[in-house]
N, CA and C of each residue as an Amber inpcrd file, in Angstrom:
protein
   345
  10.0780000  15.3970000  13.2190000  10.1570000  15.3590000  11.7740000
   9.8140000  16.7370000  11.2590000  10.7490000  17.2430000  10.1210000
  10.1160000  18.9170000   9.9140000   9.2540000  18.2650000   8.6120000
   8.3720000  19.7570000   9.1570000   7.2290000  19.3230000   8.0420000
   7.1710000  18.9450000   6.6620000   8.5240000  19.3340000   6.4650000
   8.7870000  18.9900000   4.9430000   8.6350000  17.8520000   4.5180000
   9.0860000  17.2800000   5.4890000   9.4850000  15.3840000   5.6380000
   8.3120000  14.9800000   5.7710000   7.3150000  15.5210000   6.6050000
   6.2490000  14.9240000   6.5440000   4.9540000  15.0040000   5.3890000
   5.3560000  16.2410000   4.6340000   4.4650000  16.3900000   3.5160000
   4.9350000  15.9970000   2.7660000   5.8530000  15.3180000   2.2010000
   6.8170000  14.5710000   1.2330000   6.2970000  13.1170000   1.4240000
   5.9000000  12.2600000   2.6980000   5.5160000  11.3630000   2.7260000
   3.8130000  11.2900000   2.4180000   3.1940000  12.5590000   3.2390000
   1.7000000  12.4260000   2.6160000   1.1010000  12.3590000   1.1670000
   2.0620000  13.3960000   0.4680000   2.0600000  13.4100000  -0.7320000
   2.7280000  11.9680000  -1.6590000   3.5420000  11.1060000  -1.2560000
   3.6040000   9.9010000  -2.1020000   2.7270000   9.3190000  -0.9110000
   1.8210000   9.3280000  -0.3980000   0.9090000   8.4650000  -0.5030000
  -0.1290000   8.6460000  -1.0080000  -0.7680000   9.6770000  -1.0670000
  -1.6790000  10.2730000  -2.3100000  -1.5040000   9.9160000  -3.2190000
   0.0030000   9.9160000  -4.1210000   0.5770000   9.6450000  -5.5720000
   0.5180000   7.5340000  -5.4720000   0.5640000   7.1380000  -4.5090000
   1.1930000   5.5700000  -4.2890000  -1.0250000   4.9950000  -4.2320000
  -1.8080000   5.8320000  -3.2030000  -3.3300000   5.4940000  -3.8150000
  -3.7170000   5.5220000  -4.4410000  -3.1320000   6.7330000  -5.5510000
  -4.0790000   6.7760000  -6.6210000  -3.7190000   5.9580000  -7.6750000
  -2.3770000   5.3960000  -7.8280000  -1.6360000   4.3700000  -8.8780000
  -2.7980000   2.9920000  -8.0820000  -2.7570000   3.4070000  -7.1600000
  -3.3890000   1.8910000  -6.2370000  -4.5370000   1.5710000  -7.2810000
  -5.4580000   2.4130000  -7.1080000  -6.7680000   2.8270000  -7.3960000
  -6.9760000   2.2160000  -8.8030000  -6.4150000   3.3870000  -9.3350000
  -6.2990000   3.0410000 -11.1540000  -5.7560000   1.4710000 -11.3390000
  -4.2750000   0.6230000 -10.6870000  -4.3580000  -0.5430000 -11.2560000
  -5.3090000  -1.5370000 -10.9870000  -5.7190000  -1.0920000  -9.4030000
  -6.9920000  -2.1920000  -9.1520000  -7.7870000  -1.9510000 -10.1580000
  -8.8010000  -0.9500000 -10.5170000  -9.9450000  -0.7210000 -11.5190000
  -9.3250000  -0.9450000 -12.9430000  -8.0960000  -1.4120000 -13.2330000
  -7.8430000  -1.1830000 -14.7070000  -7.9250000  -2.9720000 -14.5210000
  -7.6420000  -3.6440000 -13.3520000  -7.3460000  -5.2670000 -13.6640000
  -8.9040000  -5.3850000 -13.7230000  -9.7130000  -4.8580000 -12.9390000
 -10.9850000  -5.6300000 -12.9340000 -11.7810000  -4.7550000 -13.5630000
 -11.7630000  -4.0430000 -14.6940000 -12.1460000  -3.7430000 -15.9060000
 -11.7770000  -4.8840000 -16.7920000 -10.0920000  -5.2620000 -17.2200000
  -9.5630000  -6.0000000 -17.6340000 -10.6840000  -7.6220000 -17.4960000
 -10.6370000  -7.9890000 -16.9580000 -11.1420000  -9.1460000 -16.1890000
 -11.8860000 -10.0540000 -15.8480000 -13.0050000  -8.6050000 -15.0710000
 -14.3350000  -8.9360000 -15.1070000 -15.1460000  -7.9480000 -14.9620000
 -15.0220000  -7.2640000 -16.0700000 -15.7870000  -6.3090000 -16.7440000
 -16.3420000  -5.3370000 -15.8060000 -15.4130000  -5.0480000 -14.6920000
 -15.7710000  -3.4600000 -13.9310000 -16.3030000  -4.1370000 -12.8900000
 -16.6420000  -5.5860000 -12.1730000 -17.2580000  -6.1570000 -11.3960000
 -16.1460000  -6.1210000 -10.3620000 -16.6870000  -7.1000000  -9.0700000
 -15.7680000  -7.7790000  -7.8280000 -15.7450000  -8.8180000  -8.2050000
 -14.6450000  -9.5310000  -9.2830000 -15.0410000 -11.1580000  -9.0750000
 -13.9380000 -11.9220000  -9.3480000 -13.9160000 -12.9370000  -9.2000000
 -12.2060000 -13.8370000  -8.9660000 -12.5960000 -14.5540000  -7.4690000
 -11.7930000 -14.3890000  -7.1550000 -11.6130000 -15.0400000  -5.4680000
 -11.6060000 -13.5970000  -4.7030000 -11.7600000 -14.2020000  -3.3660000
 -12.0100000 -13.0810000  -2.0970000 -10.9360000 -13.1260000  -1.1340000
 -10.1410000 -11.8530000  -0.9600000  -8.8030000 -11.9800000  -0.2500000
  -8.5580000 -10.4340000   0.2520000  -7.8810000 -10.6920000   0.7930000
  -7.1180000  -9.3650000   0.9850000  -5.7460000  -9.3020000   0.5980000
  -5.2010000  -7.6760000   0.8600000  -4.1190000  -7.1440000   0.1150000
  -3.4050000  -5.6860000   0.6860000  -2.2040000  -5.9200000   1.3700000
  -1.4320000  -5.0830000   2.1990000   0.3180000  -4.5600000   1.4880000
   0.1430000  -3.4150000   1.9830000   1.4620000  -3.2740000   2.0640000
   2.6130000  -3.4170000   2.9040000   3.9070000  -3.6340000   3.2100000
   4.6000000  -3.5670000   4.0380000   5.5140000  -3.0600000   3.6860000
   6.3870000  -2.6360000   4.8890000   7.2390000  -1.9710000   4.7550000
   8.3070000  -2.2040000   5.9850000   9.6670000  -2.1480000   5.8110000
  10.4540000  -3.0160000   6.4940000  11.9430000  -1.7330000   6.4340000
  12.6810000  -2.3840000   7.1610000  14.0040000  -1.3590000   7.7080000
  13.4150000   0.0860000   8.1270000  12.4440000   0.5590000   8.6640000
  11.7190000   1.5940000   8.8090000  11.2890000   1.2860000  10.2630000
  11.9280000   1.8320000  11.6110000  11.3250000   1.7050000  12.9690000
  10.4700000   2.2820000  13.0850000   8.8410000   2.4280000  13.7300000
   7.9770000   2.6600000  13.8370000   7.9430000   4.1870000  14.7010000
   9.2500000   4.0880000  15.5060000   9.2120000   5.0440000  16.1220000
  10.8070000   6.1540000  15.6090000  10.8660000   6.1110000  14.6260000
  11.9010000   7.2180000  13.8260000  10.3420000   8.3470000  13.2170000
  11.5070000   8.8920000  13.0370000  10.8730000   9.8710000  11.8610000
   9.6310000   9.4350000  10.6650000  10.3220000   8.8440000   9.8640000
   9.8780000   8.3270000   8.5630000   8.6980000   7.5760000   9.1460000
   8.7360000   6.3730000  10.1760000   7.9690000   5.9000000  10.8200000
   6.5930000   5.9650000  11.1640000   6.7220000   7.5410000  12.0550000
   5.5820000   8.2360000  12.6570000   5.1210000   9.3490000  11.0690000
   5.6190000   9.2460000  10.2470000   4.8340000   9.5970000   9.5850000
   4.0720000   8.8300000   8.4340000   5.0440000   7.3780000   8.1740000
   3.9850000   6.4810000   7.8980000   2.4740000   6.3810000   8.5740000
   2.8500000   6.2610000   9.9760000   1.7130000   6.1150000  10.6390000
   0.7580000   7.1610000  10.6820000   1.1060000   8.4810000  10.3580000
  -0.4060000   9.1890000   9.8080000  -0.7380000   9.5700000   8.8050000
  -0.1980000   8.4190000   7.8540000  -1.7920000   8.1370000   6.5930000
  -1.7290000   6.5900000   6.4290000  -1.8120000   5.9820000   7.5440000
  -2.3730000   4.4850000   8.2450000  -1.3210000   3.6180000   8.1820000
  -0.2010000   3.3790000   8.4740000   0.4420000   2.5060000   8.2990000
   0.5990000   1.7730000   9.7560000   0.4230000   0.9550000  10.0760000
   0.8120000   0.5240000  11.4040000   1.6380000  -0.7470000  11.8910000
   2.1510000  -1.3910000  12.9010000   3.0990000  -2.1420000  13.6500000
   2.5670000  -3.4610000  12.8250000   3.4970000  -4.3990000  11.8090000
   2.7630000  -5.5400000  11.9400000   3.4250000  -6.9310000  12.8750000
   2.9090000  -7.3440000  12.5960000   3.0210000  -9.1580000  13.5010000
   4.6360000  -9.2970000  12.8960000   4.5620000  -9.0830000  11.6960000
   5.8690000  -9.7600000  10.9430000   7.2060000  -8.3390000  10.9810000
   7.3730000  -7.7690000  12.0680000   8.4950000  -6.9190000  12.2440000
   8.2240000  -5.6800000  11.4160000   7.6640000  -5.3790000  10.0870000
   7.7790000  -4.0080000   9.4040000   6.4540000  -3.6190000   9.9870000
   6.1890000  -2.4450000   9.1620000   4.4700000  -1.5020000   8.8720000
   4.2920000  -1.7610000   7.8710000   3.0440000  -2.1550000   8.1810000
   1.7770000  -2.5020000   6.8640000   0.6470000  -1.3390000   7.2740000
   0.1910000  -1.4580000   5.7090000  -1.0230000  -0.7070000   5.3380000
  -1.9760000  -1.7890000   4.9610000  -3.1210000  -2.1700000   5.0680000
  -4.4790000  -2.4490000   4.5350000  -4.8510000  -2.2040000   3.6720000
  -5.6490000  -3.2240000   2.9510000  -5.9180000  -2.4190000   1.2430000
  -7.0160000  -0.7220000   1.5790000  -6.7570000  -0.0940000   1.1910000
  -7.4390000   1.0570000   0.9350000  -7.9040000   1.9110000  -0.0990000
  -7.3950000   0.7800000  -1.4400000  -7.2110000   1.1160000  -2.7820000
  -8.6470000   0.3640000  -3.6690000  -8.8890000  -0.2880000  -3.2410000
  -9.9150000  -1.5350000  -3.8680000 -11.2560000  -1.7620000  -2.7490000
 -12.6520000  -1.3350000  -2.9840000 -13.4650000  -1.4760000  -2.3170000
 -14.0230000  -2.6160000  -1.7690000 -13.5700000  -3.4390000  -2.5440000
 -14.2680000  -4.8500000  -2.9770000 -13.4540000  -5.8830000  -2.3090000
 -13.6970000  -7.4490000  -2.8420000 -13.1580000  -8.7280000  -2.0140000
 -12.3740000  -9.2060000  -2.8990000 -12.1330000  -8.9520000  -4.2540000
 -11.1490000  -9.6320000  -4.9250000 -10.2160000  -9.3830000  -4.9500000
  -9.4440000 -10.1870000  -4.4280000  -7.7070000 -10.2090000  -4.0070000
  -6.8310000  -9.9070000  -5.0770000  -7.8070000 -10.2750000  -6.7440000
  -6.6720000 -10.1850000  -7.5600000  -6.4690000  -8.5840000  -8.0480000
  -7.7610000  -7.5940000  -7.7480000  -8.0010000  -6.5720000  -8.1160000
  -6.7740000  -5.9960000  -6.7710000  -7.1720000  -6.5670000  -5.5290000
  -6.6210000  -5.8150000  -4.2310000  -4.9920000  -5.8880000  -4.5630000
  -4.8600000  -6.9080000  -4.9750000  -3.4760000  -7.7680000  -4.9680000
  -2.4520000  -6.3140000  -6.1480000  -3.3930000  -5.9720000  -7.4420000
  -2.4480000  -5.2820000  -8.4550000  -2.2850000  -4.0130000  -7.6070000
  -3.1500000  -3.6430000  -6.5390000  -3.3250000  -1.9710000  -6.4700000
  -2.5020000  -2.1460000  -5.0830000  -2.0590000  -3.0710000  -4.6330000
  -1.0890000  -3.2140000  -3.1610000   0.3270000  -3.1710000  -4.4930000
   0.3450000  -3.8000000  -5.5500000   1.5340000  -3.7780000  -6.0280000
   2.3080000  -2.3840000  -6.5430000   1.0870000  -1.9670000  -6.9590000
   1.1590000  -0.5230000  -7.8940000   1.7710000   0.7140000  -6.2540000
   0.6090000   0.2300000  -5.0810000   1.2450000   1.2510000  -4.5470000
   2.6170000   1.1420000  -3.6270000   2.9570000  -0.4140000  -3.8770000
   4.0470000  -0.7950000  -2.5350000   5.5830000   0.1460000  -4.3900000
   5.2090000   0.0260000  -5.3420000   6.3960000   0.6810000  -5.9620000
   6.4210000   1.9740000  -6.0510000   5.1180000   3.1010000  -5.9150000
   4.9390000   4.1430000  -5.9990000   6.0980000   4.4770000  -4.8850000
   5.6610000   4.3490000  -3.9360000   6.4970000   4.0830000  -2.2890000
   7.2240000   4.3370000  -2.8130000   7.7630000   3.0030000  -2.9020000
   9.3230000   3.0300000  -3.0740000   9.9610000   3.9460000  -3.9180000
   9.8290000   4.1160000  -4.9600000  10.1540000   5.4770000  -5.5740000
   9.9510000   6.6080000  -5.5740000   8.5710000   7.0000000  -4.7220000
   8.6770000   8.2680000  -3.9540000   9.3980000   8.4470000  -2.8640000
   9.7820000   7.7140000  -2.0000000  10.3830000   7.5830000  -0.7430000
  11.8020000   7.2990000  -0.9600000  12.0720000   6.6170000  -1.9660000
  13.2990000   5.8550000  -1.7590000  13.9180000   4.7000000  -0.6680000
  12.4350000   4.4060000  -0.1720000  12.6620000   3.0970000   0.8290000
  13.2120000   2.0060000  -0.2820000  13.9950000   0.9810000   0.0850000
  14.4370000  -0.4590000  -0.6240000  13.4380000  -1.4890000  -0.3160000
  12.7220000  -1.9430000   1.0300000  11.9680000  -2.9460000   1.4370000
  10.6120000  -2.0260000   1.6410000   9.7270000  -2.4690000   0.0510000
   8.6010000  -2.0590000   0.8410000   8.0870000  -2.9600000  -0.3600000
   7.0330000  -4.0240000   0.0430000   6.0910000  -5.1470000  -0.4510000
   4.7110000  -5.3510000  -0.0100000   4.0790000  -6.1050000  -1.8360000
   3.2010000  -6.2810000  -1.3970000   2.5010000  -7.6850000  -1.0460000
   1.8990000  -7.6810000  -0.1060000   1.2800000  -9.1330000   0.1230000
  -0.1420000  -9.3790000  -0.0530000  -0.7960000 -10.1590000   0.0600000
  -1.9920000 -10.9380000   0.1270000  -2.4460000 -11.9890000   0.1140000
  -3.7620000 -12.5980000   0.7740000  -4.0490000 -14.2750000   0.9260000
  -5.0580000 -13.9920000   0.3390000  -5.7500000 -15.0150000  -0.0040000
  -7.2600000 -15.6400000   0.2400000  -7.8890000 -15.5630000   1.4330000
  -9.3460000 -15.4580000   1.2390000 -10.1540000 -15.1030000   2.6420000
 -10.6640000 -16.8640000   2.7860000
């Protein structure tokens, strides 16, 4: 991958955390008043039509994206400190579109359960 390609991806993920960041803290400002509270879950990204071992791939994978169970790469919440899924849940949403519009990937989503 020339480096270009690869600082093009580090950089929308910088731009895709920090949207993370801000919508998690803006819902649970919204919410519950700057707290952790709602229900307890987690909250991932994925990402799909993207082989793990292309280009684009291996550079997902160094700023954490890795192999999931369900065929694409997922990321882990890394946006939201806390256990509330609904805070985790906006800042997986905010950054699975940053993505996508920095990247121009088509399949990249966000998920989350309950703990």
């Amino acid at each position: 991958m020339s480096n270009f390609e690869t600082v093009k991806v580090q950089m929308a993920h910088v731009k895709a955390l920090a949207e993370a960041q801000a919508a998690a803290r803006e819902f649970s400002n919204k919410y519950f008043n700057g707290s952790d509270g709602g229900a307890c879950g987690f909250a991932w990204v994925n990402v799909y039509g993207v082989r793990s071992n292309s280009k684009m791939g291996k550079a997902l994978a160094e700023v954490g994206f890795r192999k999931s169970y369900t065929g694409g790469l997922q990321l882990w919440n890394k946006w939201w400190p806390g256990q509330s899924v609904d805070a985790a849940e906006q800042g997986a949403n905010a950054y699975a579109q940053t993505l996508r519009e920095e990247l121009g990937l088509e399949q990249v989503y966000a998920g989350s359960r309950l703990d």
